[in-house]
């Protein structure tokens, strides 16, 4: 009984997972870049008020640039290219920061710098500890493009979720606090319009990802891929696609907006997260075996 409990609490990790997690992260250059990027993210996340707006924006821009260098080095300048749930999460957060930096040029009153900086610091740490498995030797050179479409969809939906959260918080403040100033600094309708724009962008990218995987799966992944399989990843991803399609149809046909639209978006984003990042995390970290 005691031994069974110990096995449950401390699952036996796959040696390949341990090898990928620690040997790959031992590069001094990678460690230096990761440490610099995480530190740069931590500064605006923890000390934005002490720095002031201009200095905090500059440090966030530096963190974004260092984060991009970490991603490029890991994917294109590594002896063994690796990609899994933690690097995918890292790229997703980097895309969200990219969108914020661009969006803030149009809407200077948009304020979510400390939140994204905190997510960026955590994402870099996770990607450093769990860099993932080597890509299959039989995979196609077009596989990174397919992965980029999927990660791009993740990034657009992540930004949409952030806008939905800001919209919900602003609406709550307007209802319960007299003469409250919205925390995001943007009108409620503007936040809602931006949210649906990012939902549309993510939906298009997700549709292209699913079509590419279904039609060109064997060409992308090689002989290991033999047609469409209804595994956990595809089931959750297909369910998320249906939820996002329902959200956009409800917006167009039934006029869904506000909290209802945000709730549907949260459900779709949770299903999408379970489809790849969540399921891989459960298999490799919680269960300690390959998916």
mmCIF file of C-alpha atoms in Angstrom:
data_model
loop_
_atom_site.group_PDB
_atom_site.id
_atom_site.type_symbol
_atom_site.label_atom_id
_atom_site.label_comp_id
_atom_site.label_asym_id
_atom_site.label_seq_id
_atom_site.Cartn_x
_atom_site.Cartn_y
_atom_site.Cartn_z
ATOM 1 C CA UNK A 1 0.000 0.000 0.000
ATOM 2 C CA UNK A 2 2.787 2.397 0.945
ATOM 3 C CA UNK A 3 4.767 1.538 -2.192
ATOM 4 C CA UNK A 4 1.729 2.099 -4.394
ATOM 5 C CA UNK A 5 1.218 5.504 -2.806
ATOM 6 C CA UNK A 6 4.840 6.419 -3.453
ATOM 7 C CA UNK A 7 4.533 5.362 -7.103
ATOM 8 C CA UNK A 8 1.438 7.534 -7.439
ATOM 9 C CA UNK A 9 3.067 10.582 -5.876
ATOM 10 C CA UNK A 10 6.369 10.177 -7.704
ATOM 11 C CA UNK A 11 5.686 8.750 -11.191
ATOM 12 C CA UNK A 12 8.608 7.291 -13.060
ATOM 13 C CA UNK A 13 9.624 9.800 -15.710
ATOM 14 C CA UNK A 14 10.523 8.749 -19.212
ATOM 15 C CA UNK A 15 14.343 8.931 -19.600
ATOM 16 C CA UNK A 16 13.855 10.772 -22.904
ATOM 17 C CA UNK A 17 11.886 13.467 -21.074
ATOM 18 C CA UNK A 18 14.632 13.908 -18.504
ATOM 19 C CA UNK A 19 17.260 13.963 -21.229
ATOM 20 C CA UNK A 20 15.402 16.588 -23.239
ATOM 21 C CA UNK A 21 14.627 18.651 -20.171
ATOM 22 C CA UNK A 22 18.116 18.989 -18.737
ATOM 23 C CA UNK A 23 20.768 18.206 -21.336
ATOM 24 C CA UNK A 24 19.259 20.524 -23.917
ATOM 25 C CA UNK A 25 18.973 23.389 -21.426
ATOM 26 C CA UNK A 26 22.652 23.093 -20.433
ATOM 27 C CA UNK A 27 23.910 25.370 -23.224
ATOM 28 C CA UNK A 28 25.554 28.421 -21.611
ATOM 29 C CA UNK A 29 24.299 30.748 -24.340
ATOM 30 C CA UNK A 30 20.729 29.474 -23.977
ATOM 31 C CA UNK A 31 20.891 29.813 -20.216
ATOM 32 C CA UNK A 32 22.238 33.357 -20.470
ATOM 33 C CA UNK A 33 19.556 34.437 -22.947
ATOM 34 C CA UNK A 34 16.784 32.843 -20.899
ATOM 35 C CA UNK A 35 18.023 34.436 -17.685
ATOM 36 C CA UNK A 36 18.324 37.870 -19.306
ATOM 37 C CA UNK A 37 14.854 37.649 -20.880
ATOM 38 C CA UNK A 38 13.220 36.419 -17.666
ATOM 39 C CA UNK A 39 14.915 39.170 -15.647
ATOM 40 C CA UNK A 40 13.851 41.805 -18.176
ATOM 41 C CA UNK A 41 10.245 40.563 -17.957
ATOM 42 C CA UNK A 42 10.374 40.512 -14.157
ATOM 43 C CA UNK A 43 11.329 44.199 -13.939
ATOM 44 C CA UNK A 44 8.098 45.653 -15.444
ATOM 45 C CA UNK A 45 6.045 42.895 -13.818
ATOM 46 C CA UNK A 46 7.227 43.714 -10.290
ATOM 47 C CA UNK A 47 8.453 47.297 -10.415
ATOM 48 C CA UNK A 48 6.441 49.110 -13.089
ATOM 49 C CA UNK A 49 5.335 51.873 -10.718
ATOM 50 C CA UNK A 50 8.850 52.527 -9.476
ATOM 51 C CA UNK A 51 10.227 52.676 -13.028
ATOM 52 C CA UNK A 52 7.563 54.873 -14.545
ATOM 53 C CA UNK A 53 5.646 54.308 -17.761
ATOM 54 C CA UNK A 54 8.360 55.133 -20.285
ATOM 55 C CA UNK A 55 11.123 53.124 -18.620
ATOM 56 C CA UNK A 56 8.805 50.139 -18.063
ATOM 57 C CA UNK A 57 7.842 50.130 -21.762
ATOM 58 C CA UNK A 58 11.495 50.179 -22.792
ATOM 59 C CA UNK A 59 12.364 47.281 -20.495
ATOM 60 C CA UNK A 60 9.377 45.316 -21.808
ATOM 61 C CA UNK A 61 10.568 45.940 -25.354
ATOM 62 C CA UNK A 62 14.023 44.650 -24.381
ATOM 63 C CA UNK A 63 12.439 41.559 -22.793
ATOM 64 C CA UNK A 64 10.394 40.953 -25.951
ATOM 65 C CA UNK A 65 13.542 41.141 -28.121
ATOM 66 C CA UNK A 66 15.484 38.774 -25.854
ATOM 67 C CA UNK A 67 12.514 36.395 -25.736
ATOM 68 C CA UNK A 68 12.438 36.349 -29.541
ATOM 69 C CA UNK A 69 16.140 35.497 -29.607
ATOM 70 C CA UNK A 70 15.512 32.595 -27.211
ATOM 71 C CA UNK A 71 12.775 31.227 -29.487
ATOM 72 C CA UNK A 72 14.778 31.614 -32.697
ATOM 73 C CA UNK A 73 17.843 29.984 -31.157
ATOM 74 C CA UNK A 74 15.841 27.044 -29.848
ATOM 75 C CA UNK A 75 14.003 26.364 -33.108
ATOM 76 C CA UNK A 76 16.538 27.196 -35.820
ATOM 77 C CA UNK A 77 20.039 27.271 -34.300
ATOM 78 C CA UNK A 78 19.930 24.177 -32.144
ATOM 79 C CA UNK A 79 21.772 20.967 -32.973
ATOM 80 C CA UNK A 80 18.551 19.014 -32.324
ATOM 81 C CA UNK A 81 15.356 21.018 -33.053
ATOM 82 C CA UNK A 82 12.802 20.515 -30.291
ATOM 83 C CA UNK A 83 9.216 21.601 -29.849
ATOM 84 C CA UNK A 84 6.531 20.676 -27.355
ATOM 85 C CA UNK A 85 3.974 22.162 -24.975
ATOM 86 C CA UNK A 86 6.325 24.518 -23.097
ATOM 87 C CA UNK A 87 8.013 26.015 -26.199
ATOM 88 C CA UNK A 88 4.547 26.349 -27.761
ATOM 89 C CA UNK A 89 3.386 28.245 -24.674
ATOM 90 C CA UNK A 90 6.490 30.435 -24.863
ATOM 91 C CA UNK A 91 5.842 31.331 -28.513
ATOM 92 C CA UNK A 92 2.187 32.004 -27.732
ATOM 93 C CA UNK A 93 3.089 34.474 -24.969
ATOM 94 C CA UNK A 94 5.706 36.130 -27.198
ATOM 95 C CA UNK A 95 3.053 36.619 -29.893
ATOM 96 C CA UNK A 96 0.700 38.119 -27.322
ATOM 97 C CA UNK A 97 3.392 40.587 -26.230
ATOM 98 C CA UNK A 98 4.071 41.402 -29.893
ATOM 99 C CA UNK A 99 0.404 42.201 -30.478
ATOM 100 C CA UNK A 100 0.306 44.343 -27.330
ATOM 101 C CA UNK A 101 3.362 46.364 -28.361
ATOM 102 C CA UNK A 102 1.826 47.028 -31.784
ATOM 103 C CA UNK A 103 -1.659 47.658 -30.430
ATOM 104 C CA UNK A 104 -0.408 50.142 -27.875
ATOM 105 C CA UNK A 105 0.856 52.366 -30.677
ATOM 106 C CA UNK A 106 -2.779 52.788 -31.731
ATOM 107 C CA UNK A 107 -4.320 52.712 -28.246
ATOM 108 C CA UNK A 108 -1.778 54.239 -25.810
ATOM 109 C CA UNK A 109 -4.262 53.962 -22.938
ATOM 110 C CA UNK A 110 -4.260 50.152 -23.112
ATOM 111 C CA UNK A 111 -2.739 48.848 -19.877
ATOM 112 C CA UNK A 112 -1.850 45.181 -19.465
ATOM 113 C CA UNK A 113 1.933 45.451 -19.394
ATOM 114 C CA UNK A 114 2.495 43.896 -15.955
ATOM 115 C CA UNK A 115 0.216 40.932 -16.734
ATOM 116 C CA UNK A 116 1.964 40.048 -19.993
ATOM 117 C CA UNK A 117 5.379 40.551 -18.407
ATOM 118 C CA UNK A 118 4.505 38.067 -15.675
ATOM 119 C CA UNK A 119 3.293 35.518 -18.216
ATOM 120 C CA UNK A 120 6.455 36.051 -20.265
ATOM 121 C CA UNK A 121 8.713 35.371 -17.282
ATOM 122 C CA UNK A 122 6.818 32.164 -16.445
ATOM 123 C CA UNK A 123 6.763 30.977 -20.068
ATOM 124 C CA UNK A 124 10.534 31.337 -20.440
ATOM 125 C CA UNK A 125 11.136 29.394 -17.231
ATOM 126 C CA UNK A 126 8.844 26.556 -18.356
ATOM 127 C CA UNK A 127 10.448 26.356 -21.804
ATOM 128 C CA UNK A 128 13.887 26.205 -20.184
ATOM 129 C CA UNK A 129 12.951 23.314 -17.893
ATOM 130 C CA UNK A 130 10.782 21.475 -20.456
ATOM 131 C CA UNK A 131 12.270 22.187 -23.921
ATOM 132 C CA UNK A 132 10.460 19.203 -25.453
ATOM 133 C CA UNK A 133 11.328 16.193 -27.541
ATOM 134 C CA UNK A 134 13.309 16.234 -30.782
ATOM 135 C CA UNK A 135 11.180 16.611 -33.886
ATOM 136 C CA UNK A 136 10.701 13.338 -35.818
ATOM 137 C CA UNK A 137 13.448 12.602 -38.315
ATOM 138 C CA UNK A 138 10.771 11.662 -40.876
ATOM 139 C CA UNK A 139 8.998 15.001 -40.619
ATOM 140 C CA UNK A 140 8.710 17.344 -43.594
ATOM 141 C CA UNK A 141 10.557 20.683 -43.921
ATOM 142 C CA UNK A 142 7.033 22.188 -44.077
ATOM 143 C CA UNK A 143 6.286 21.017 -40.528
ATOM 144 C CA UNK A 144 7.505 24.286 -38.914
ATOM 145 C CA UNK A 145 5.002 26.184 -41.098
ATOM 146 C CA UNK A 146 2.188 23.944 -39.891
ATOM 147 C CA UNK A 147 3.322 24.399 -36.297
ATOM 148 C CA UNK A 148 3.512 28.163 -36.822
ATOM 149 C CA UNK A 149 -0.123 28.249 -37.954
ATOM 150 C CA UNK A 150 -1.176 26.376 -34.832
ATOM 151 C CA UNK A 151 0.885 28.511 -32.478
ATOM 152 C CA UNK A 152 -0.353 31.634 -34.255
ATOM 153 C CA UNK A 153 -3.931 30.535 -33.571
ATOM 154 C CA UNK A 154 -3.021 30.003 -29.913
ATOM 155 C CA UNK A 155 -1.527 33.496 -29.781
ATOM 156 C CA UNK A 156 -4.547 35.224 -31.344
ATOM 157 C CA UNK A 157 -6.974 33.470 -29.019
ATOM 158 C CA UNK A 158 -4.747 34.303 -26.043
ATOM 159 C CA UNK A 159 -4.909 37.993 -26.951
ATOM 160 C CA UNK A 160 -8.675 37.687 -27.423
ATOM 161 C CA UNK A 161 -8.979 36.178 -23.928
ATOM 162 C CA UNK A 162 -6.970 39.059 -22.431
ATOM 163 C CA UNK A 163 -9.292 41.564 -24.122
ATOM 164 C CA UNK A 164 -12.334 39.622 -22.913
ATOM 165 C CA UNK A 165 -10.983 39.770 -19.362
ATOM 166 C CA UNK A 166 -10.367 43.516 -19.648
ATOM 167 C CA UNK A 167 -13.841 43.993 -21.114
ATOM 168 C CA UNK A 168 -15.493 42.021 -18.306
ATOM 169 C CA UNK A 169 -13.565 43.879 -15.622
ATOM 170 C CA UNK A 170 -14.403 47.253 -17.174
ATOM 171 C CA UNK A 171 -18.079 46.346 -17.404
ATOM 172 C CA UNK A 172 -18.107 45.232 -13.752
ATOM 173 C CA UNK A 173 -16.512 48.488 -12.646
ATOM 174 C CA UNK A 174 -18.993 50.538 -14.641
ATOM 175 C CA UNK A 175 -21.888 48.716 -12.983
ATOM 176 C CA UNK A 176 -20.713 48.639 -9.382
ATOM 177 C CA UNK A 177 -18.475 51.674 -8.951
ATOM 178 C CA UNK A 178 -19.897 55.126 -9.462
ATOM 179 C CA UNK A 179 -17.985 57.210 -11.991
ATOM 180 C CA UNK A 180 -15.279 54.563 -12.237
ATOM 181 C CA UNK A 181 -12.475 54.992 -14.693
ATOM 182 C CA UNK A 182 -11.951 51.805 -16.770
ATOM 183 C CA UNK A 183 -8.694 50.108 -15.822
ATOM 184 C CA UNK A 184 -7.820 49.373 -19.416
ATOM 185 C CA UNK A 185 -8.378 53.004 -20.392
ATOM 186 C CA UNK A 186 -10.382 51.898 -23.428
ATOM 187 C CA UNK A 187 -14.130 52.175 -24.049
ATOM 188 C CA UNK A 188 -16.110 48.979 -23.544
ATOM 189 C CA UNK A 189 -17.218 48.768 -27.172
ATOM 190 C CA UNK A 190 -13.643 49.197 -28.399
ATOM 191 C CA UNK A 191 -12.448 46.304 -26.245
ATOM 192 C CA UNK A 192 -15.303 44.141 -27.524
ATOM 193 C CA UNK A 193 -14.565 44.992 -31.149
ATOM 194 C CA UNK A 194 -10.869 44.200 -30.699
ATOM 195 C CA UNK A 195 -11.722 40.929 -28.974
ATOM 196 C CA UNK A 196 -13.788 39.712 -31.916
ATOM 197 C CA UNK A 197 -11.123 40.770 -34.397
ATOM 198 C CA UNK A 198 -8.609 38.549 -32.643
ATOM 199 C CA UNK A 199 -11.158 35.738 -32.443
ATOM 200 C CA UNK A 200 -11.616 35.943 -36.217
ATOM 201 C CA UNK A 201 -7.845 35.922 -36.790
ATOM 202 C CA UNK A 202 -7.397 32.919 -34.497
ATOM 203 C CA UNK A 203 -10.327 31.090 -36.088
ATOM 204 C CA UNK A 204 -8.867 31.483 -39.581
ATOM 205 C CA UNK A 205 -5.445 30.235 -38.444
ATOM 206 C CA UNK A 206 -6.986 27.327 -36.526
ATOM 207 C CA UNK A 207 -9.047 26.324 -39.571
ATOM 208 C CA UNK A 208 -5.950 26.333 -41.775
ATOM 209 C CA UNK A 209 -4.076 24.263 -39.172
ATOM 210 C CA UNK A 210 -6.816 21.619 -39.031
ATOM 211 C CA UNK A 211 -7.120 21.449 -42.817
ATOM 212 C CA UNK A 212 -3.356 21.124 -43.267
ATOM 213 C CA UNK A 213 -3.164 18.369 -40.668
ATOM 214 C CA UNK A 214 -6.099 16.438 -42.141
ATOM 215 C CA UNK A 215 -5.119 16.712 -45.811
ATOM 216 C CA UNK A 216 -1.319 16.792 -45.679
ATOM 217 C CA UNK A 217 -0.690 14.952 -42.409
ATOM 218 C CA UNK A 218 1.428 12.167 -43.900
ATOM 219 C CA UNK A 219 3.509 14.619 -45.940
ATOM 220 C CA UNK A 220 4.065 16.775 -42.841
ATOM 221 C CA UNK A 221 4.827 14.099 -40.285
ATOM 222 C CA UNK A 222 6.143 11.332 -42.515
ATOM 223 C CA UNK A 223 5.275 7.664 -42.380
ATOM 224 C CA UNK A 224 4.479 7.875 -38.655
ATOM 225 C CA UNK A 225 1.271 9.709 -39.516
ATOM 226 C CA UNK A 226 -1.311 7.473 -41.179
ATOM 227 C CA UNK A 227 -4.392 9.578 -41.711
ATOM 228 C CA UNK A 228 -6.747 11.319 -39.294
ATOM 229 C CA UNK A 229 -6.921 9.806 -35.817
ATOM 230 C CA UNK A 230 -9.421 10.792 -33.157
ATOM 231 C CA UNK A 231 -6.987 11.141 -30.281
ATOM 232 C CA UNK A 232 -7.290 13.549 -27.357
ATOM 233 C CA UNK A 233 -5.479 16.360 -29.158
ATOM 234 C CA UNK A 234 -7.707 16.294 -32.226
ATOM 235 C CA UNK A 235 -10.906 15.812 -30.236
ATOM 236 C CA UNK A 236 -10.281 18.849 -28.007
ATOM 237 C CA UNK A 237 -9.080 20.949 -30.951
ATOM 238 C CA UNK A 238 -12.144 20.048 -33.055
ATOM 239 C CA UNK A 239 -14.421 20.856 -30.106
ATOM 240 C CA UNK A 240 -12.723 24.226 -29.650
ATOM 241 C CA UNK A 241 -13.198 24.960 -33.370
ATOM 242 C CA UNK A 242 -16.928 24.248 -33.032
ATOM 243 C CA UNK A 243 -17.168 26.528 -29.989
ATOM 244 C CA UNK A 244 -15.389 29.385 -31.779
ATOM 245 C CA UNK A 245 -17.581 28.866 -34.856
ATOM 246 C CA UNK A 246 -20.661 29.042 -32.611
ATOM 247 C CA UNK A 247 -19.310 32.233 -31.008
ATOM 248 C CA UNK A 248 -18.823 33.957 -34.354
ATOM 249 C CA UNK A 249 -22.189 32.729 -35.639
ATOM 250 C CA UNK A 250 -23.871 33.885 -32.430
ATOM 251 C CA UNK A 251 -22.238 37.280 -32.798
ATOM 252 C CA UNK A 252 -23.397 37.609 -36.409
ATOM 253 C CA UNK A 253 -26.888 36.070 -36.147
ATOM 254 C CA UNK A 254 -27.961 36.561 -32.534
ATOM 255 C CA UNK A 255 -25.949 39.593 -31.507
ATOM 256 C CA UNK A 256 -23.935 37.894 -28.748
ATOM 257 C CA UNK A 257 -21.802 40.356 -26.854
ATOM 258 C CA UNK A 258 -20.475 41.253 -23.447
ATOM 259 C CA UNK A 259 -20.298 38.580 -20.759
ATOM 260 C CA UNK A 260 -22.051 35.911 -22.822
ATOM 261 C CA UNK A 261 -19.523 36.230 -25.635
ATOM 262 C CA UNK A 262 -16.655 36.246 -23.117
ATOM 263 C CA UNK A 263 -17.899 33.031 -21.470
ATOM 264 C CA UNK A 264 -18.123 31.216 -24.794
ATOM 265 C CA UNK A 265 -14.631 32.455 -25.666
ATOM 266 C CA UNK A 266 -13.271 31.147 -22.349
ATOM 267 C CA UNK A 267 -14.785 27.711 -23.010
ATOM 268 C CA UNK A 268 -13.290 27.537 -26.502
ATOM 269 C CA UNK A 269 -9.877 28.721 -25.301
ATOM 270 C CA UNK A 270 -9.868 26.142 -22.475
ATOM 271 C CA UNK A 271 -10.660 23.333 -24.938
ATOM 272 C CA UNK A 272 -7.946 24.543 -27.296
ATOM 273 C CA UNK A 273 -5.441 24.695 -24.456
ATOM 274 C CA UNK A 274 -6.316 21.128 -23.469
ATOM 275 C CA UNK A 275 -5.891 20.021 -27.077
ATOM 276 C CA UNK A 276 -2.115 20.409 -27.156
ATOM 277 C CA UNK A 277 -0.479 22.249 -24.274
ATOM 278 C CA UNK A 278 -2.722 20.811 -21.556
ATOM 279 C CA UNK A 279 -2.694 17.211 -22.771
ATOM 280 C CA UNK A 280 1.078 17.222 -23.311
ATOM 281 C CA UNK A 281 1.622 18.687 -19.856
ATOM 282 C CA UNK A 282 -0.534 15.990 -18.247
ATOM 283 C CA UNK A 283 1.191 13.154 -20.119
ATOM 284 C CA UNK A 284 4.799 14.301 -19.724
ATOM 285 C CA UNK A 285 4.798 16.084 -16.359
ATOM 286 C CA UNK A 286 1.933 14.607 -14.353
ATOM 287 C CA UNK A 287 1.964 11.037 -15.702
ATOM 288 C CA UNK A 288 5.651 11.033 -16.616
ATOM 289 C CA UNK A 289 5.316 9.285 -19.999
ATOM 290 C CA UNK A 290 5.195 10.134 -23.671
ATOM 291 C CA UNK A 291 1.771 10.927 -25.194
#
